[in-house]
Short mmCIF file of C-alpha atoms in Angstrom, two decimals:
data_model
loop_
_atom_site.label_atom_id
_atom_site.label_comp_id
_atom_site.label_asym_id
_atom_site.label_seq_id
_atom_site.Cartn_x
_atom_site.Cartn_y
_atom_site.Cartn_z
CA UNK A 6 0.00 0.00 0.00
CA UNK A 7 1.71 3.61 -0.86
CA UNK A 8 2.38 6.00 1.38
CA UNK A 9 -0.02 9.09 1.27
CA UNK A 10 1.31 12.38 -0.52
CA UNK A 11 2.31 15.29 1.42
CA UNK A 12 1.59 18.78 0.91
CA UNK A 13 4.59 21.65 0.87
CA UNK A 14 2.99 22.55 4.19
CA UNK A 15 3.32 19.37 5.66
CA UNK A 16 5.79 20.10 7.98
CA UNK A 17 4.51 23.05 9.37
CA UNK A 18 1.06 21.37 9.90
CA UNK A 19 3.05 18.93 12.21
CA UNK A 20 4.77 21.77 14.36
CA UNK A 21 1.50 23.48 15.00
CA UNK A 22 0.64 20.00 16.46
CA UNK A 23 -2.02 19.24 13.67
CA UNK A 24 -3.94 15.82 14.00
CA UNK A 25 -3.25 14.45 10.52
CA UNK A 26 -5.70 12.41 8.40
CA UNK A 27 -5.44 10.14 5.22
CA UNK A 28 -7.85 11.71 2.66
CA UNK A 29 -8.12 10.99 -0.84
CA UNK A 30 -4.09 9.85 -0.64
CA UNK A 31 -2.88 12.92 0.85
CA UNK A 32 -1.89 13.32 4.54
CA UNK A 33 -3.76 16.08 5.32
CA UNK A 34 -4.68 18.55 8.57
CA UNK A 35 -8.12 17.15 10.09
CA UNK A 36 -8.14 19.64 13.25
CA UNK A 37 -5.12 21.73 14.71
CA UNK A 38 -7.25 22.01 18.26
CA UNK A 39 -10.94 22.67 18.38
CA UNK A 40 -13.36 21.59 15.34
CA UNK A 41 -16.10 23.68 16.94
CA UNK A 42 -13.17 26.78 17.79
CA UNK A 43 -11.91 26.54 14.50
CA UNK A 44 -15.21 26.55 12.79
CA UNK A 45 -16.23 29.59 14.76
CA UNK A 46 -13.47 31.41 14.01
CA UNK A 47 -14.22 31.19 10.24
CA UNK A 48 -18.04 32.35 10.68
CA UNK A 49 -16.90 35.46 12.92
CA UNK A 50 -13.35 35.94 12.68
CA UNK A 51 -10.84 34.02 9.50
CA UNK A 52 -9.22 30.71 9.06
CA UNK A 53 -6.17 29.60 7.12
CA UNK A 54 -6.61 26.40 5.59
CA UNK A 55 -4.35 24.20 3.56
CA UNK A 56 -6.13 22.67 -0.24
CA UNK A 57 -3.02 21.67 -1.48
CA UNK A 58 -4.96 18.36 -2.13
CA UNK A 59 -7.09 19.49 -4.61
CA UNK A 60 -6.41 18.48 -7.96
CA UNK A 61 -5.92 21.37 -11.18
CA UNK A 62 -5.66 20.71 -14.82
CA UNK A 63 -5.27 23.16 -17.19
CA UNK A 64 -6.31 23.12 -20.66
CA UNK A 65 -5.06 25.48 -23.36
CA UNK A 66 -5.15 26.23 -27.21
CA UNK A 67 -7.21 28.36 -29.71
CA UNK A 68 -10.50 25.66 -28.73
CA UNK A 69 -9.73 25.29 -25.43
CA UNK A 70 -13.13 26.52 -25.00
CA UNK A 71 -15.25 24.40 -27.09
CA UNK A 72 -13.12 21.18 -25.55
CA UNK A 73 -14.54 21.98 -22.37
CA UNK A 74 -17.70 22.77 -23.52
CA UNK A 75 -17.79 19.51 -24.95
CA UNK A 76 -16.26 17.55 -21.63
CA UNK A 77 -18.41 19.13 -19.55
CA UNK A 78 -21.59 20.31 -18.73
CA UNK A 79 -21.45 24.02 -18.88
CA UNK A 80 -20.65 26.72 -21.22
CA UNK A 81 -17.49 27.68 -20.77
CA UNK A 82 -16.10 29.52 -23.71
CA UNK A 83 -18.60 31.93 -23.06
CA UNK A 84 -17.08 32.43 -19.63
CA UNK A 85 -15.43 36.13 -19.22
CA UNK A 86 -11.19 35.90 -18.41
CA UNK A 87 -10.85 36.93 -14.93
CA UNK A 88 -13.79 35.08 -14.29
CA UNK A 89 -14.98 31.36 -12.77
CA UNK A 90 -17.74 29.22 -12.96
CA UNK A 91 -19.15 26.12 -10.78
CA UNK A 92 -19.72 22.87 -13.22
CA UNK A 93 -19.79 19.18 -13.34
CA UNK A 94 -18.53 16.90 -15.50
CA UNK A 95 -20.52 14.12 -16.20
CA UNK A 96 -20.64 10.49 -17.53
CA UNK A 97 -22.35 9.56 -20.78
CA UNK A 98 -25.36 8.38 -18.60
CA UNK A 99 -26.00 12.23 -17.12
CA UNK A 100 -24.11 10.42 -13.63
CA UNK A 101 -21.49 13.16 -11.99
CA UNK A 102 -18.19 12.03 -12.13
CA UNK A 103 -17.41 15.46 -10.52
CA UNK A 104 -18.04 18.50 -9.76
CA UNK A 105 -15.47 21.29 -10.46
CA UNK A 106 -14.79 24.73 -10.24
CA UNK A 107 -13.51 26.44 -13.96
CA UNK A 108 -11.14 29.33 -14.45
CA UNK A 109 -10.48 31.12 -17.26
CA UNK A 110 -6.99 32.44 -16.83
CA UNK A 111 -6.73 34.22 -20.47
CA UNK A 112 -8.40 33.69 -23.63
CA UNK A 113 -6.78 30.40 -24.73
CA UNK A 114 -6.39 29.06 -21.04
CA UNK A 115 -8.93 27.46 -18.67
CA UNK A 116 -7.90 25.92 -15.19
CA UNK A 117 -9.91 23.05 -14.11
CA UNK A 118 -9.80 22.44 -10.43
CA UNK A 119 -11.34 19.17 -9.48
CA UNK A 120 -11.67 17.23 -5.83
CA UNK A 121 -8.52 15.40 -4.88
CA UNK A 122 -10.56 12.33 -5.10
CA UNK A 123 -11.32 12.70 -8.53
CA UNK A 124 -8.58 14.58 -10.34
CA UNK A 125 -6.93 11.50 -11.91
CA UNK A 126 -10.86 9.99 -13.51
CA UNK A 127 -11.24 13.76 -14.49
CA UNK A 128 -7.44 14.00 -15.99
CA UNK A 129 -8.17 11.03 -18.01
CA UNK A 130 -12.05 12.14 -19.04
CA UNK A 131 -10.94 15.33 -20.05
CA UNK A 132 -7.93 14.45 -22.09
CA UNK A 133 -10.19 11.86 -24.22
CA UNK A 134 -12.74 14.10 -24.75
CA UNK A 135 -10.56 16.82 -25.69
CA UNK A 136 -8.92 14.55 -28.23
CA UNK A 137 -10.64 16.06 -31.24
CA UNK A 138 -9.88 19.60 -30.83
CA UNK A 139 -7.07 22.09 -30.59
CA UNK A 140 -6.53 22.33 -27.11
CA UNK A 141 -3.81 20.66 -24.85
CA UNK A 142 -4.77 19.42 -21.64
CA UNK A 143 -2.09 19.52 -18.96
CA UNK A 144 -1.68 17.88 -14.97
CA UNK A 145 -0.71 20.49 -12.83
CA UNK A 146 -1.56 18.83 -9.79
CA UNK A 147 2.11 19.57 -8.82
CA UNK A 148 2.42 22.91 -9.82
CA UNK A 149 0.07 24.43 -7.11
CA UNK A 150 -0.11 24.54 -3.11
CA UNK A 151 -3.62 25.98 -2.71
CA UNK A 152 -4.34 28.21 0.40
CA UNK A 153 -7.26 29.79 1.47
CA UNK A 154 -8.36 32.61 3.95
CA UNK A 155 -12.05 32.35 4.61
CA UNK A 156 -14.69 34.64 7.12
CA UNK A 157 -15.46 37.91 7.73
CA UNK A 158 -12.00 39.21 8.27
CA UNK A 159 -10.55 37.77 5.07
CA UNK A 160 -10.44 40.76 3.34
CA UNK A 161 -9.04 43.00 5.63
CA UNK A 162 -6.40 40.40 6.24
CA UNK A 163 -5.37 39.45 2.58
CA UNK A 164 -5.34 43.40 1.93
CA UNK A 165 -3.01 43.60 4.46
CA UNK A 166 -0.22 41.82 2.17
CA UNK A 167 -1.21 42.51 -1.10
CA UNK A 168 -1.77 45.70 -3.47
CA UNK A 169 -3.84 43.67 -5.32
CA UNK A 170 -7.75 45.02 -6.27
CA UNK A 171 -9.71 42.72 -3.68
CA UNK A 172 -12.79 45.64 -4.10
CA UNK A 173 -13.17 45.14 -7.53
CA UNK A 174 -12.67 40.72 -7.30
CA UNK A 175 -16.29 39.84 -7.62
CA UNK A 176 -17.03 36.72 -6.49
CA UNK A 177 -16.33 33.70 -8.50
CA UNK A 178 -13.73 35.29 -10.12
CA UNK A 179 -9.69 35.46 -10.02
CA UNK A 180 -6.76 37.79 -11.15
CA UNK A 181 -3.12 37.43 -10.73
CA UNK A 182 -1.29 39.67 -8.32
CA UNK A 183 1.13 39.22 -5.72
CA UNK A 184 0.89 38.55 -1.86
CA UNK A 185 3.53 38.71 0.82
CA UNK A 186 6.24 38.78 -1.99
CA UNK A 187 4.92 35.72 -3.71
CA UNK A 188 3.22 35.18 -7.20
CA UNK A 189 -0.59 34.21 -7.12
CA UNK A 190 -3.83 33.42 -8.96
CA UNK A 191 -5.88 35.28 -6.26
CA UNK A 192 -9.72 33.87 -6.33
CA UNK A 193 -12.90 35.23 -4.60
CA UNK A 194 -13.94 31.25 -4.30
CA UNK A 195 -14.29 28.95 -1.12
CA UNK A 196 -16.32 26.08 0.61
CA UNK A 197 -17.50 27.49 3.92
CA UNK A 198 -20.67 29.95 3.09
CA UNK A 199 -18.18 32.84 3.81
CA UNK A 200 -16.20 35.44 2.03
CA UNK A 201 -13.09 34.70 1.51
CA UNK A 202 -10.12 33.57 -0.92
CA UNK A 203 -7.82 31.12 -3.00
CA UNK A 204 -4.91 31.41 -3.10
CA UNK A 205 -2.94 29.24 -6.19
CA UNK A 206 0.93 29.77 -5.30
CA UNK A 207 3.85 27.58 -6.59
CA UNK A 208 4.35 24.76 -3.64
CA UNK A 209 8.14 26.11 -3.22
CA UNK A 210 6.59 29.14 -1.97
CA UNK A 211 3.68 27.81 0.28
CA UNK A 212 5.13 27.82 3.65
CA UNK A 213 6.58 31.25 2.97
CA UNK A 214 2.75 32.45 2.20
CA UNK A 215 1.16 30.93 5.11
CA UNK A 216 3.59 32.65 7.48
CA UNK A 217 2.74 35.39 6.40
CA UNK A 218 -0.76 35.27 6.42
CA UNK A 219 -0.77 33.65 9.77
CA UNK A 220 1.92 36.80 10.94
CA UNK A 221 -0.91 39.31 8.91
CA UNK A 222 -4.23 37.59 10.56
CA UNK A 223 -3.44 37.82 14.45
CA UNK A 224 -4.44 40.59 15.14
CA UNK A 225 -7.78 39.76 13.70
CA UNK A 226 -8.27 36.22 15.06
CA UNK A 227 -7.55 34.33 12.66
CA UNK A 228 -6.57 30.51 13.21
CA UNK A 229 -5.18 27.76 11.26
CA UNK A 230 -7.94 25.28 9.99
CA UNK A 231 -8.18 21.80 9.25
CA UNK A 232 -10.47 19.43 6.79
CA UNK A 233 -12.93 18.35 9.64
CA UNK A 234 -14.17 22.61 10.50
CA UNK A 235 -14.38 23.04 6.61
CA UNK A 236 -16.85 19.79 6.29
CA UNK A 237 -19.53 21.34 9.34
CA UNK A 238 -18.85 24.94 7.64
CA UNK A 239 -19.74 23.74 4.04
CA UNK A 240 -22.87 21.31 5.32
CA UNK A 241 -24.22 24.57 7.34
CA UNK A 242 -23.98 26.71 3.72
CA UNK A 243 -25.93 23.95 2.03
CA UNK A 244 -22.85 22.71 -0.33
CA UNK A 245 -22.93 19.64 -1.72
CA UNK A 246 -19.69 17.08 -1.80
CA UNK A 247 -18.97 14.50 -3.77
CA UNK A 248 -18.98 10.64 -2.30
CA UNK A 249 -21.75 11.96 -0.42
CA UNK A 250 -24.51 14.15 -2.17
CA UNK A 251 -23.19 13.75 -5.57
CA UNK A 252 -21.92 10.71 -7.13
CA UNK A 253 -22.45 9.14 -10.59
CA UNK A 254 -25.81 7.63 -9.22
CA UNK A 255 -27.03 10.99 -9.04
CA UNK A 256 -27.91 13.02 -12.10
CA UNK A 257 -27.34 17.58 -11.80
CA UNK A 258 -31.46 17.19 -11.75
CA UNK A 259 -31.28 14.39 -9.16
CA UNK A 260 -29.43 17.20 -7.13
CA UNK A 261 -31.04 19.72 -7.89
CA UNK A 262 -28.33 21.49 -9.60
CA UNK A 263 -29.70 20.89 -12.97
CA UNK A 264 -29.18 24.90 -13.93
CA UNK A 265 -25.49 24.09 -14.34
CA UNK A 266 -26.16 22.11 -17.66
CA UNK A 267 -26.57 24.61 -20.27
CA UNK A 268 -28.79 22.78 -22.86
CA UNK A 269 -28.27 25.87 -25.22
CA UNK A 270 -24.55 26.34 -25.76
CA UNK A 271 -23.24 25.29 -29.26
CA UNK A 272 -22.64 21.92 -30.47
CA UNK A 273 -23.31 18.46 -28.10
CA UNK A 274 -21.65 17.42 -25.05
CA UNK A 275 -20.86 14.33 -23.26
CA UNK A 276 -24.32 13.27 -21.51
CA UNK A 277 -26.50 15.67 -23.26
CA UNK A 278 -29.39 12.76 -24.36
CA UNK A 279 -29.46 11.21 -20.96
CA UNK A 280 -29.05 14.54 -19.43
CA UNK A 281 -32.54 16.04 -21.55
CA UNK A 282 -34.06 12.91 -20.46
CA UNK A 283 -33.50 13.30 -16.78
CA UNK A 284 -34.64 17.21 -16.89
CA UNK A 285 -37.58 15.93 -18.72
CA UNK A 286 -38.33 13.31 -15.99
CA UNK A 287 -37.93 16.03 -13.23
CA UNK A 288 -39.57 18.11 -14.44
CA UNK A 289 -42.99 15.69 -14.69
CA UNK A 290 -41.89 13.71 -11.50
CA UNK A 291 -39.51 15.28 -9.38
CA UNK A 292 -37.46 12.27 -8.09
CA UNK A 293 -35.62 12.58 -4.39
CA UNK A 294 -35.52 15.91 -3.20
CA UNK A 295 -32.36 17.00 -1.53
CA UNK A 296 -33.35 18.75 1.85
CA UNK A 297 -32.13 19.92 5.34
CA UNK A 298 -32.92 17.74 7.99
CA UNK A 299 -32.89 19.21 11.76
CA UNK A 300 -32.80 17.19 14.48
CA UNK A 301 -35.53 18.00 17.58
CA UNK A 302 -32.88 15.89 19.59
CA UNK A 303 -29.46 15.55 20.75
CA UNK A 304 -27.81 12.52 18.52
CA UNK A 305 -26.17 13.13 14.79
CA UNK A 306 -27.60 11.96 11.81
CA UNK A 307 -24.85 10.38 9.47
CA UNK A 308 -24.30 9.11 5.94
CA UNK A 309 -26.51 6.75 4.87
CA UNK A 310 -28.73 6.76 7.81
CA UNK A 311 -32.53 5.74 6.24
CA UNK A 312 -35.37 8.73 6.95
CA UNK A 313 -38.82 7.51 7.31
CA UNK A 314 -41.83 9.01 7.59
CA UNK A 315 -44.86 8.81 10.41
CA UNK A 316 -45.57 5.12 9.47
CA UNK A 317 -41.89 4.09 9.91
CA UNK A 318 -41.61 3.77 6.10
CA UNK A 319 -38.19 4.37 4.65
CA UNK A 320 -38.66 7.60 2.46
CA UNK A 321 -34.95 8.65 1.80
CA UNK A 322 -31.16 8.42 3.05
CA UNK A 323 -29.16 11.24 4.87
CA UNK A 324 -26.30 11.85 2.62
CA UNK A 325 -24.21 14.35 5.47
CA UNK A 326 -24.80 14.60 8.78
CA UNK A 327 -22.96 16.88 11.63
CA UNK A 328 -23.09 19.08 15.46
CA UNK A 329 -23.68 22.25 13.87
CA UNK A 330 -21.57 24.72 15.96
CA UNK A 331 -23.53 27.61 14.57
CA UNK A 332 -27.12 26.57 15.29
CA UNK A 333 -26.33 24.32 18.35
CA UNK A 334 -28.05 20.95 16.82
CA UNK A 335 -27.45 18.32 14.60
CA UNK A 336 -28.39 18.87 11.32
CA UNK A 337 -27.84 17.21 8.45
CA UNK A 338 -28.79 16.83 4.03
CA UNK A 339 -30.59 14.08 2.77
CA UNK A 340 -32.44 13.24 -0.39
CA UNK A 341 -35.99 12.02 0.38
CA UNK A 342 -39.41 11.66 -1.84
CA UNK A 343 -40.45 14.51 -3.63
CA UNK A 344 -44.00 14.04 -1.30
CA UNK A 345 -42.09 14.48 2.21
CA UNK A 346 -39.87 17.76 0.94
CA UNK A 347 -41.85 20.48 1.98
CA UNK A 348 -40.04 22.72 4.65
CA UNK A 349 -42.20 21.62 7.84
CA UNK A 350 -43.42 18.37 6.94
CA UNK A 351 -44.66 16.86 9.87
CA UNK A 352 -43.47 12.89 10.90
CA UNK A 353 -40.38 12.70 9.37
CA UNK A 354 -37.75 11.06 11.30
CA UNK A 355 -33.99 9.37 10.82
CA UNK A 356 -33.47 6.21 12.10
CA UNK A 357 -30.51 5.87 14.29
CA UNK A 358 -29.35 2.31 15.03
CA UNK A 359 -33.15 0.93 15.17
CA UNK A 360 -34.53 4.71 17.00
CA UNK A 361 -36.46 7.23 15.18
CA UNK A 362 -35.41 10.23 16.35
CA UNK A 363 -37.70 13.32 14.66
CA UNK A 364 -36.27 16.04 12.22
CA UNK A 365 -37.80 18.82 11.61
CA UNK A 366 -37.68 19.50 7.39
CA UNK A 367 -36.09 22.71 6.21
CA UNK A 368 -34.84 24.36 2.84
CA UNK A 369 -30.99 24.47 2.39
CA UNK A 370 -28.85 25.82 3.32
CA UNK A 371 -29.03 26.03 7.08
CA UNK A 372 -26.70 29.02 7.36
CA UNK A 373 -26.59 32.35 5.28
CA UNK A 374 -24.06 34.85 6.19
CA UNK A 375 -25.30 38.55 5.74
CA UNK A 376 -24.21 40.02 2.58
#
């Protein structure tokens, strides 16, 4: 059995006394102290996290654009430089093989950044399906150490060490620029329902970076963060992960994410038939609806956990379940018939280990930070 990879910061992480976790092959931070400190700190103060895990391709050429508009589900050559997009790619069935966040970095270059999970099957997807145009796809998964700086004080922190325009980054959107001394792809992107950043640096400079971040952000409060805060921060904001709420079972519709397959962009694209199909069937029938589950009790809903209804019959599976530091219960997401989806449906219930404990129903997400 290998040995899991190790990010640039992987030292570091150990001095600070990090509890380390296998995930997806890397070694990665799951908590440095606190879960429930850390993931405060990032809904009222900032956190510093390490995503050197995640996986980037880039893909360049004069139809760089169409190949991805072709590989995946979105329309990406009409996507603005400076700007990025949320997208899946899927399989030739409609099932996600991914979900991914798209850069456009300059008119013949596109970044793909894909969960560290994933970013070999999506490597290898995109490459084939790219095969007929001109556009080169590249692994860069060892180019980039990816930081981020997420919460309220984010900006004020990141401005701190850069002359870079954070006013003018809208959201979902990057531009290069320097911070602390080092070269960047700064992005107005994260995972935790917050403001906040991305920060794509070359791994030689990482540690460099996140010293002086960490130097810039204590004054403001902000703490190091590990995977297992950033998992309770993005179920709280409603966001979906893959392995759990999206996997190649589930269709964008399934998910209810079906506005991220643009039907109207030029030429086809891998999926598009069983794709139509699957709109067309949700839009007659919804299938499982993916809601917010709160629990009227004390114990934690988990993955794969059957809900039932008043009767005791099984009417869907929690897909994420958590202690929500932020609203002092367990909550958790789970897809369940269409009939049972309403926000306040009365009866439903999860069973935990042969007790049915009773959730209360409620639209996603859970948490909404104030604009």
């Amino acid at each position: 059995m290998s040995q899991p990879r190790r990010t640039a910061l992987d030292a570091l992480h150990r001095a600070l006394g990090a509890t380390m976790t296998d995930f997806a092959g890397w070694d990665m931070p799951l908590r440095y102290a606190s879960e429930r400190e850390e993931h405060q700190a990032v809904r009222t103060r900032a956190g510093l996290f390490d995503l050197s895990h995640m996986g980037e391709i880039t893909v360049t050429g004069p139809q760089a654009g169409q190949a991805l508009d072709h590989a995946l589900v979105g329309h990406l050559s009409a996507l603005a430089v400076g700007r990025a997009r949320y997208t899946m790619i899927c399989a030739p069935d409609g099932g996600i093989l991914d979900d991914l966040i798209v850069y456009r970095l300059g008119e013949q270059e596109f970044m793909i950044v894909a969960n560290a999970a994933n970013a070999q099957p999506v490597l290898d997807a995109v490459t084939e399906r790219a095969a007929g145009f001109e556009a080169l796809v590249r692994d860069d998964r060892d180019a980039y150490a990816l930081l981020a700086v997420q919460g309220p004080e984010a900006p004020g922190i990141l401005k701190s060490v850069t002359e870079a325009d954070l006013d003018g980054l809208k959201y979902y959107a990057g531009l290069p620029g320097t911070v602390a001394g080092v070269r960047a792809l700064i992005a107005r992107t994260g995972y935790t329902g917050e403001d906040g950043f991305e920060l794509f640096v070359a791994p030689a400079d990482a540690e460099r970076l996140w010293r002086a971040l960490t130097d810039a952000g204590h004054a403001a409060g902000l703490v190091p963060c590990g995977l297992s805060c950033r998992d309770t921060l993005r179920l709280e904001a409603g966001m979906p992960l893959y392995g759990h709420e999206l996997t190649a079972a589930v269709t964008p519709f399934d998910a209810g994410l079906g506005r991220v397959v643009k039907f109207d962009k030029p030429g086809d694209f891998v999926g598009r038939r069983a794709l139509a199909a699957a709109a067309e069937k949700a839009a007659a029938q919804p299938p499982r609806t993916l809601v917010g589950l709160i629990a009227e009790g004390r114990r934690v809903p988990r993955s794969g956990y059957p809900v039932t209804d008043a009767d005791g019959t099984v009417i869907g599976e929690v897909t994420s379940g958590a202690p929500s530091p932020t609203l002092g219960v367990p909550i958790a997401m789970a897809y369940v018939e269409a009939s049972h989806a309403a926000p306040g449906t009365a009866g439903v219930a999860v069973d935990i280990r042969g007790t049915r404990e009773p959730h209360r129903v409620v639209a996603l997400p859970f948490y909404k930070r104030e604009r």
